[in-house]
Amino acid sequence: MIASIRGEVLGAGAGWVVILVGGLGLRVEVPTGRLIGVSVGERLALHTSLIVREDSLTLFGFETIDELEVFGHLLAVSGVGPRSALGVLSTMTPAEIAVAVEAEDEKPFKKVSGIGPKTAKLLAVSLAGKVTSLAYGRAGGVAEADTGGSRGGVEARASDNVEQALVGLGYAESQAVQAVQDALESGAPEQEAGLLRAALALLQAPRPQSRGAVSGAGR
């Protein structure tokens, strides 16, 4: 098992790098767009996972332990192979994946090339409880543990964290702020997970047509 590599970059392209290790140039598949600015001659360290097949040995590399961990969880989902897992990590950060899973929202996964509706839904369900810490605690997460303070401060922190999570999922900041406010006013729980689900439900609910729009359409 090759757990990590470090060496000089011999070449790089979209989704791959070649690193000089012990006189050998090792090609490593990486998430597209993650290693922006990597140039030939500089030194690079990656956490790696070696996938062994009957006809190939493929090395997948990641800059962070979080990415490597999520890659492993993705591979454990039925129907998700190494290339599909790499595609997910090319499109979403570990924190974004965790937020989508926490909210049971499969829509972000549908944006990944090669991931169909059924697999997207399976990802949102199968990863539940496995990546939650990436959304609200560890490096790259959208929130830090509360260290004390008034109840009002805790509520404000939860609202801010959920707003950041929604922005990370692609919603405009104004939409995120309004959704969180509406969710709280409608009685949503003040804890981050419950508040996030409630805010997402409001954002995804179909908007009623105005009377003027309906009348205009009927003319």
PDB file of C-alpha atoms in Angstrom:
ATOM      1  CA  MET A   1       0.000   0.000   0.000  1.00  0.00           C
ATOM      2  CA  ILE A   2       1.390   3.376  -1.031  1.00  0.00           C
ATOM      3  CA  ALA A   3      -0.014   5.783   1.547  1.00  0.00           C
ATOM      4  CA  SER A   4       1.764   8.949   0.419  1.00  0.00           C
ATOM      5  CA  ILE A   5       4.386  10.220  -1.981  1.00  0.00           C
ATOM      6  CA  ARG A   6       6.613  13.274  -2.075  1.00  0.00           C
ATOM      7  CA  GLY A   7       8.864  14.400  -4.862  1.00  0.00           C
ATOM      8  CA  GLU A   8       9.581  16.696  -7.780  1.00  0.00           C
ATOM      9  CA  VAL A   9       6.820  17.302 -10.321  1.00  0.00           C
ATOM     10  CA  LEU A  10       7.915  16.081 -13.775  1.00  0.00           C
ATOM     11  CA  GLY A  11       4.667  16.886 -15.535  1.00  0.00           C
ATOM     12  CA  ALA A  12       1.076  17.885 -14.886  1.00  0.00           C
ATOM     13  CA  GLY A  13      -2.224  18.079 -16.734  1.00  0.00           C
ATOM     14  CA  ALA A  14      -5.963  18.129 -16.168  1.00  0.00           C
ATOM     15  CA  GLY A  15      -6.517  15.473 -13.531  1.00  0.00           C
ATOM     16  CA  TRP A  16      -2.995  14.055 -13.291  1.00  0.00           C
ATOM     17  CA  VAL A  17       0.576  14.726 -12.200  1.00  0.00           C
ATOM     18  CA  VAL A  18       3.816  12.795 -12.615  1.00  0.00           C
ATOM     19  CA  ILE A  19       6.061  12.866  -9.533  1.00  0.00           C
ATOM     20  CA  LEU A  20       9.681  11.750  -9.377  1.00  0.00           C
ATOM     21  CA  VAL A  21      10.118   9.244  -6.543  1.00  0.00           C
ATOM     22  CA  GLY A  22      13.338   7.251  -6.156  1.00  0.00           C
ATOM     23  CA  GLY A  23      14.292   7.690  -9.767  1.00  0.00           C
ATOM     24  CA  LEU A  24      10.853   6.652 -11.045  1.00  0.00           C
ATOM     25  CA  GLY A  25       8.200   8.938 -12.486  1.00  0.00           C
ATOM     26  CA  LEU A  26       4.866   7.954 -10.908  1.00  0.00           C
ATOM     27  CA  ARG A  27       1.675   9.116 -12.583  1.00  0.00           C
ATOM     28  CA  VAL A  28      -0.972  10.063 -10.022  1.00  0.00           C
ATOM     29  CA  GLU A  29      -4.625  10.732 -10.825  1.00  0.00           C
ATOM     30  CA  VAL A  30      -5.873  13.783  -8.915  1.00  0.00           C
ATOM     31  CA  PRO A  31      -9.159  15.716  -8.637  1.00  0.00           C
ATOM     32  CA  THR A  32      -9.469  18.040 -11.612  1.00  0.00           C
ATOM     33  CA  GLY A  33      -8.920  21.665 -10.678  1.00  0.00           C
ATOM     34  CA  ARG A  34      -7.575  20.965  -7.186  1.00  0.00           C
ATOM     35  CA  LEU A  35      -3.856  21.314  -7.961  1.00  0.00           C
ATOM     36  CA  ILE A  36      -4.063  24.699  -9.635  1.00  0.00           C
ATOM     37  CA  GLY A  37      -0.681  26.328 -10.150  1.00  0.00           C
ATOM     38  CA  VAL A  38       1.420  23.185  -9.797  1.00  0.00           C
ATOM     39  CA  SER A  39       4.418  23.563 -12.085  1.00  0.00           C
ATOM     40  CA  VAL A  40       7.218  21.319 -13.296  1.00  0.00           C
ATOM     41  CA  GLY A  41      10.215  21.334 -10.970  1.00  0.00           C
ATOM     42  CA  GLU A  42       8.446  22.101  -7.708  1.00  0.00           C
ATOM     43  CA  ARG A  43       8.063  19.544  -4.939  1.00  0.00           C
ATOM     44  CA  LEU A  44       4.668  18.097  -4.147  1.00  0.00           C
ATOM     45  CA  ALA A  45       3.367  15.818  -1.384  1.00  0.00           C
ATOM     46  CA  LEU A  46       0.145  13.837  -1.764  1.00  0.00           C
ATOM     47  CA  HIS A  47      -1.847  11.361   0.297  1.00  0.00           C
ATOM     48  CA  THR A  48      -2.495   8.403  -1.974  1.00  0.00           C
ATOM     49  CA  SER A  49      -4.660   5.357  -2.552  1.00  0.00           C
ATOM     50  CA  LEU A  50      -3.470   2.537  -4.808  1.00  0.00           C
ATOM     51  CA  ILE A  51      -6.264   0.815  -6.744  1.00  0.00           C
ATOM     52  CA  VAL A  52      -5.270  -2.637  -8.012  1.00  0.00           C
ATOM     53  CA  ARG A  53      -7.061  -4.203 -10.971  1.00  0.00           C
ATOM     54  CA  GLU A  54      -6.254  -7.283 -13.016  1.00  0.00           C
ATOM     55  CA  ASP A  55      -4.855  -5.167 -15.829  1.00  0.00           C
ATOM     56  CA  SER A  56      -3.709  -2.015 -14.038  1.00  0.00           C
ATOM     57  CA  LEU A  57      -2.253  -0.350 -10.971  1.00  0.00           C
ATOM     58  CA  THR A  58      -3.608   3.176 -10.578  1.00  0.00           C
ATOM     59  CA  LEU A  59      -2.461   5.680  -7.985  1.00  0.00           C
ATOM     60  CA  PHE A  60      -4.929   8.347  -6.842  1.00  0.00           C
ATOM     61  CA  GLY A  61      -3.575  11.344  -4.935  1.00  0.00           C
ATOM     62  CA  PHE A  62      -5.057  14.043  -2.711  1.00  0.00           C
ATOM     63  CA  GLU A  63      -3.716  17.134  -0.980  1.00  0.00           C
ATOM     64  CA  THR A  64      -5.626  16.536   2.259  1.00  0.00           C
ATOM     65  CA  ILE A  65      -6.498  13.612   4.513  1.00  0.00           C
ATOM     66  CA  ASP A  66     -10.148  14.678   4.276  1.00  0.00           C
ATOM     67  CA  GLU A  67     -10.166  14.160   0.505  1.00  0.00           C
ATOM     68  CA  LEU A  68      -8.521  10.758   0.877  1.00  0.00           C
ATOM     69  CA  GLU A  69     -11.021   9.718   3.556  1.00  0.00           C
ATOM     70  CA  VAL A  70     -14.019  10.799   1.482  1.00  0.00           C
ATOM     71  CA  PHE A  71     -12.557   8.975  -1.541  1.00  0.00           C
ATOM     72  CA  GLY A  72     -12.573   5.768   0.499  1.00  0.00           C
ATOM     73  CA  HIS A  73     -16.176   6.304   1.618  1.00  0.00           C
ATOM     74  CA  LEU A  74     -17.252   6.989  -1.964  1.00  0.00           C
ATOM     75  CA  LEU A  75     -15.678   3.741  -3.167  1.00  0.00           C
ATOM     76  CA  ALA A  76     -17.709   1.829  -0.580  1.00  0.00           C
ATOM     77  CA  VAL A  77     -20.969   2.982  -2.207  1.00  0.00           C
ATOM     78  CA  SER A  78     -22.442   0.433  -4.598  1.00  0.00           C
ATOM     79  CA  GLY A  79     -21.919   1.385  -8.242  1.00  0.00           C
ATOM     80  CA  VAL A  80     -19.254   4.024  -7.548  1.00  0.00           C
ATOM     81  CA  GLY A  81     -15.820   3.245  -8.983  1.00  0.00           C
ATOM     82  CA  PRO A  82     -12.524   5.119  -8.598  1.00  0.00           C
ATOM     83  CA  ARG A  83     -13.141   7.395 -11.601  1.00  0.00           C
ATOM     84  CA  SER A  84     -16.626   8.323 -10.424  1.00  0.00           C
ATOM     85  CA  ALA A  85     -15.329   8.956  -6.890  1.00  0.00           C
ATOM     86  CA  LEU A  86     -12.591  11.170  -8.309  1.00  0.00           C
ATOM     87  CA  GLY A  87     -15.235  12.997 -10.346  1.00  0.00           C
ATOM     88  CA  VAL A  88     -17.213  13.755  -7.196  1.00  0.00           C
ATOM     89  CA  LEU A  89     -14.117  15.185  -5.515  1.00  0.00           C
ATOM     90  CA  SER A  90     -13.325  17.177  -8.652  1.00  0.00           C
ATOM     91  CA  THR A  91     -16.739  18.846  -8.431  1.00  0.00           C
ATOM     92  CA  MET A  92     -17.275  19.140  -4.664  1.00  0.00           C
ATOM     93  CA  THR A  93     -15.008  19.729  -1.675  1.00  0.00           C
ATOM     94  CA  PRO A  94     -15.227  17.340   1.297  1.00  0.00           C
ATOM     95  CA  ALA A  95     -17.130  20.013   3.247  1.00  0.00           C
ATOM     96  CA  GLU A  96     -19.642  20.481   0.414  1.00  0.00           C
ATOM     97  CA  ILE A  97     -20.134  16.710   0.204  1.00  0.00           C
ATOM     98  CA  ALA A  98     -20.714  16.541   3.948  1.00  0.00           C
ATOM     99  CA  VAL A  99     -23.239  19.381   3.887  1.00  0.00           C
ATOM    100  CA  ALA A 100     -25.179  17.755   1.027  1.00  0.00           C
ATOM    101  CA  VAL A 101     -25.238  14.430   2.851  1.00  0.00           C
ATOM    102  CA  GLU A 102     -26.279  16.056   6.127  1.00  0.00           C
ATOM    103  CA  ALA A 103     -29.184  17.692   4.310  1.00  0.00           C
ATOM    104  CA  GLU A 104     -30.004  14.470   2.416  1.00  0.00           C
ATOM    105  CA  ASP A 105     -29.708  16.506  -0.780  1.00  0.00           C
ATOM    106  CA  GLU A 106     -28.741  14.492  -3.857  1.00  0.00           C
ATOM    107  CA  LYS A 107     -28.893  17.440  -6.278  1.00  0.00           C
ATOM    108  CA  PRO A 108     -25.194  18.440  -5.948  1.00  0.00           C
ATOM    109  CA  PHE A 109     -24.175  14.873  -6.820  1.00  0.00           C
ATOM    110  CA  LYS A 110     -26.283  14.964  -9.995  1.00  0.00           C
ATOM    111  CA  LYS A 111     -23.989  17.704 -11.300  1.00  0.00           C
ATOM    112  CA  VAL A 112     -21.077  15.263 -11.364  1.00  0.00           C
ATOM    113  CA  SER A 113     -20.358  13.782 -14.783  1.00  0.00           C
ATOM    114  CA  GLY A 114     -21.189  10.075 -14.814  1.00  0.00           C
ATOM    115  CA  ILE A 115     -23.388  10.182 -11.700  1.00  0.00           C
ATOM    116  CA  GLY A 116     -27.043   9.447 -12.500  1.00  0.00           C
ATOM    117  CA  PRO A 117     -30.110  10.205 -10.376  1.00  0.00           C
ATOM    118  CA  LYS A 118     -30.187   6.779  -8.689  1.00  0.00           C
ATOM    119  CA  THR A 119     -26.503   6.866  -7.791  1.00  0.00           C
ATOM    120  CA  ALA A 120     -26.814  10.463  -6.581  1.00  0.00           C
ATOM    121  CA  LYS A 121     -29.615   9.461  -4.242  1.00  0.00           C
ATOM    122  CA  LEU A 122     -27.629   6.442  -3.075  1.00  0.00           C
ATOM    123  CA  LEU A 123     -24.626   8.651  -2.298  1.00  0.00           C
ATOM    124  CA  ALA A 124     -26.709  11.048  -0.209  1.00  0.00           C
ATOM    125  CA  VAL A 125     -28.108   8.131   1.796  1.00  0.00           C
ATOM    126  CA  SER A 126     -25.078   5.827   2.025  1.00  0.00           C
ATOM    127  CA  LEU A 127     -22.663   8.508   3.244  1.00  0.00           C
ATOM    128  CA  ALA A 128     -24.942   9.554   6.115  1.00  0.00           C
ATOM    129  CA  GLY A 129     -23.056   9.547   9.410  1.00  0.00           C
ATOM    130  CA  LYS A 130     -19.685   8.969   7.734  1.00  0.00           C
ATOM    131  CA  VAL A 131     -18.697  12.473   6.661  1.00  0.00           C
ATOM    132  CA  THR A 132     -20.688  14.720   9.025  1.00  0.00           C
ATOM    133  CA  SER A 133     -17.596  15.886  10.909  1.00  0.00           C
ATOM    134  CA  LEU A 134     -16.216  17.404   7.712  1.00  0.00           C
ATOM    135  CA  ALA A 135     -19.140  19.835   7.536  1.00  0.00           C
ATOM    136  CA  TYR A 136     -19.090  21.195  11.071  1.00  0.00           C
ATOM    137  CA  GLY A 137     -15.807  20.478  12.738  1.00  0.00           C
ATOM    138  CA  ARG A 138     -12.552  19.530  11.070  1.00  0.00           C
ATOM    139  CA  ALA A 139     -10.304  21.341   8.650  1.00  0.00           C
ATOM    140  CA  GLY A 140     -12.253  22.648   5.699  1.00  0.00           C
ATOM    141  CA  GLY A 141     -15.549  22.556   7.586  1.00  0.00           C
ATOM    142  CA  VAL A 142     -17.884  25.500   7.709  1.00  0.00           C
ATOM    143  CA  ALA A 143     -18.000  25.746  11.481  1.00  0.00           C
ATOM    144  CA  GLU A 144     -15.995  25.343  14.651  1.00  0.00           C
ATOM    145  CA  ALA A 145     -17.246  23.933  17.922  1.00  0.00           C
ATOM    146  CA  ASP A 146     -18.815  26.489  20.193  1.00  0.00           C
ATOM    147  CA  THR A 147     -16.596  27.396  23.116  1.00  0.00           C
ATOM    148  CA  GLY A 148     -19.226  28.983  25.270  1.00  0.00           C
ATOM    149  CA  GLY A 149     -21.198  32.171  25.478  1.00  0.00           C
ATOM    150  CA  SER A 150     -24.823  33.183  25.590  1.00  0.00           C
ATOM    151  CA  ARG A 151     -27.653  31.239  24.014  1.00  0.00           C
ATOM    152  CA  GLY A 152     -28.124  34.087  21.573  1.00  0.00           C
ATOM    153  CA  GLY A 153     -24.485  33.778  20.505  1.00  0.00           C
ATOM    154  CA  VAL A 154     -24.906  30.047  19.860  1.00  0.00           C
ATOM    155  CA  GLU A 155     -28.020  30.674  17.751  1.00  0.00           C
ATOM    156  CA  ALA A 156     -26.225  33.347  15.738  1.00  0.00           C
ATOM    157  CA  ARG A 157     -23.268  31.029  15.162  1.00  0.00           C
ATOM    158  CA  ALA A 158     -25.582  28.250  13.921  1.00  0.00           C
ATOM    159  CA  SER A 159     -27.344  30.638  11.548  1.00  0.00           C
ATOM    160  CA  ASP A 160     -24.045  31.942  10.180  1.00  0.00           C
ATOM    161  CA  ASN A 161     -22.713  28.417   9.677  1.00  0.00           C
ATOM    162  CA  VAL A 162     -25.820  27.261   7.838  1.00  0.00           C
ATOM    163  CA  GLU A 163     -25.769  30.360   5.630  1.00  0.00           C
ATOM    164  CA  GLN A 164     -22.139  29.604   4.725  1.00  0.00           C
ATOM    165  CA  ALA A 165     -23.048  26.005   3.961  1.00  0.00           C
ATOM    166  CA  LEU A 166     -25.857  27.089   1.628  1.00  0.00           C
ATOM    167  CA  VAL A 167     -23.559  29.497  -0.181  1.00  0.00           C
ATOM    168  CA  GLY A 168     -21.109  26.620  -0.558  1.00  0.00           C
ATOM    169  CA  LEU A 169     -23.878  24.627  -2.249  1.00  0.00           C
ATOM    170  CA  GLY A 170     -24.297  27.371  -4.847  1.00  0.00           C
ATOM    171  CA  TYR A 171     -27.065  29.563  -3.450  1.00  0.00           C
ATOM    172  CA  ALA A 172     -26.689  33.342  -3.443  1.00  0.00           C
ATOM    173  CA  GLU A 173     -25.866  34.894  -0.086  1.00  0.00           C
ATOM    174  CA  SER A 174     -29.146  36.821  -0.055  1.00  0.00           C
ATOM    175  CA  GLN A 175     -31.083  33.596  -0.706  1.00  0.00           C
ATOM    176  CA  ALA A 176     -29.216  31.807   2.073  1.00  0.00           C
ATOM    177  CA  VAL A 177     -29.830  34.561   4.627  1.00  0.00           C
ATOM    178  CA  GLN A 178     -33.542  34.776   3.771  1.00  0.00           C
ATOM    179  CA  ALA A 179     -33.994  30.993   3.843  1.00  0.00           C
ATOM    180  CA  VAL A 180     -32.406  30.692   7.280  1.00  0.00           C
ATOM    181  CA  GLN A 181     -34.501  33.563   8.622  1.00  0.00           C
ATOM    182  CA  ASP A 182     -37.710  32.066   7.185  1.00  0.00           C
ATOM    183  CA  ALA A 183     -36.833  28.629   8.567  1.00  0.00           C
ATOM    184  CA  LEU A 184     -36.300  29.992  12.065  1.00  0.00           C
ATOM    185  CA  GLU A 185     -39.528  31.988  11.933  1.00  0.00           C
ATOM    186  CA  SER A 186     -41.424  28.857  10.878  1.00  0.00           C
ATOM    187  CA  GLY A 187     -40.185  26.980  13.951  1.00  0.00           C
ATOM    188  CA  ALA A 188     -37.158  25.138  12.587  1.00  0.00           C
ATOM    189  CA  PRO A 189     -34.714  23.767  15.199  1.00  0.00           C
ATOM    190  CA  GLU A 190     -31.798  26.010  16.105  1.00  0.00           C
ATOM    191  CA  GLN A 191     -29.240  23.209  15.773  1.00  0.00           C
ATOM    192  CA  GLU A 192     -27.222  23.389  12.545  1.00  0.00           C
ATOM    193  CA  ALA A 193     -28.301  20.060  11.029  1.00  0.00           C
ATOM    194  CA  GLY A 194     -32.037  20.643  11.517  1.00  0.00           C
ATOM    195  CA  LEU A 195     -31.821  24.277  10.476  1.00  0.00           C
ATOM    196  CA  LEU A 196     -29.936  23.334   7.328  1.00  0.00           C
ATOM    197  CA  ARG A 197     -32.571  20.783   6.322  1.00  0.00           C
ATOM    198  CA  ALA A 198     -35.382  23.279   6.918  1.00  0.00           C
ATOM    199  CA  ALA A 199     -33.655  26.055   4.959  1.00  0.00           C
ATOM    200  CA  LEU A 200     -32.936  23.713   2.046  1.00  0.00           C
ATOM    201  CA  ALA A 201     -36.550  22.564   2.010  1.00  0.00           C
ATOM    202  CA  LEU A 202     -37.675  26.177   1.645  1.00  0.00           C
ATOM    203  CA  LEU A 203     -35.160  26.884  -1.112  1.00  0.00           C
ATOM    204  CA  GLN A 204     -36.170  23.790  -3.061  1.00  0.00           C
ATOM    205  CA  ALA A 205     -39.929  24.262  -2.669  1.00  0.00           C
ATOM    206  CA  PRO A 206     -41.695  25.286  -5.903  1.00  0.00           C
ATOM    207  CA  ARG A 207     -42.553  28.957  -5.955  1.00  0.00           C
ATOM    208  CA  PRO A 208     -46.261  29.794  -6.439  1.00  0.00           C
ATOM    209  CA  GLN A 209     -47.060  31.800  -9.550  1.00  0.00           C
ATOM    210  CA  SER A 210     -48.319  35.294  -9.041  1.00  0.00           C
ATOM    211  CA  ARG A 211     -51.933  36.054  -9.996  1.00  0.00           C
ATOM    212  CA  GLY A 212     -50.741  38.450 -12.672  1.00  0.00           C
ATOM    213  CA  ALA A 213     -48.522  35.824 -14.258  1.00  0.00           C
ATOM    214  CA  VAL A 214     -51.366  33.309 -14.331  1.00  0.00           C
ATOM    215  CA  SER A 215     -53.771  35.838 -15.830  1.00  0.00           C
ATOM    216  CA  GLY A 216     -51.244  36.843 -18.456  1.00  0.00           C
ATOM    217  CA  ALA A 217     -50.655  33.227 -19.411  1.00  0.00           C
ATOM    218  CA  GLY A 218     -54.344  32.652 -19.958  1.00  0.00           C
ATOM    219  CA  ARG A 219     -54.817  35.532 -22.364  1.00  0.00           C
TER     220      ARG A 219
END
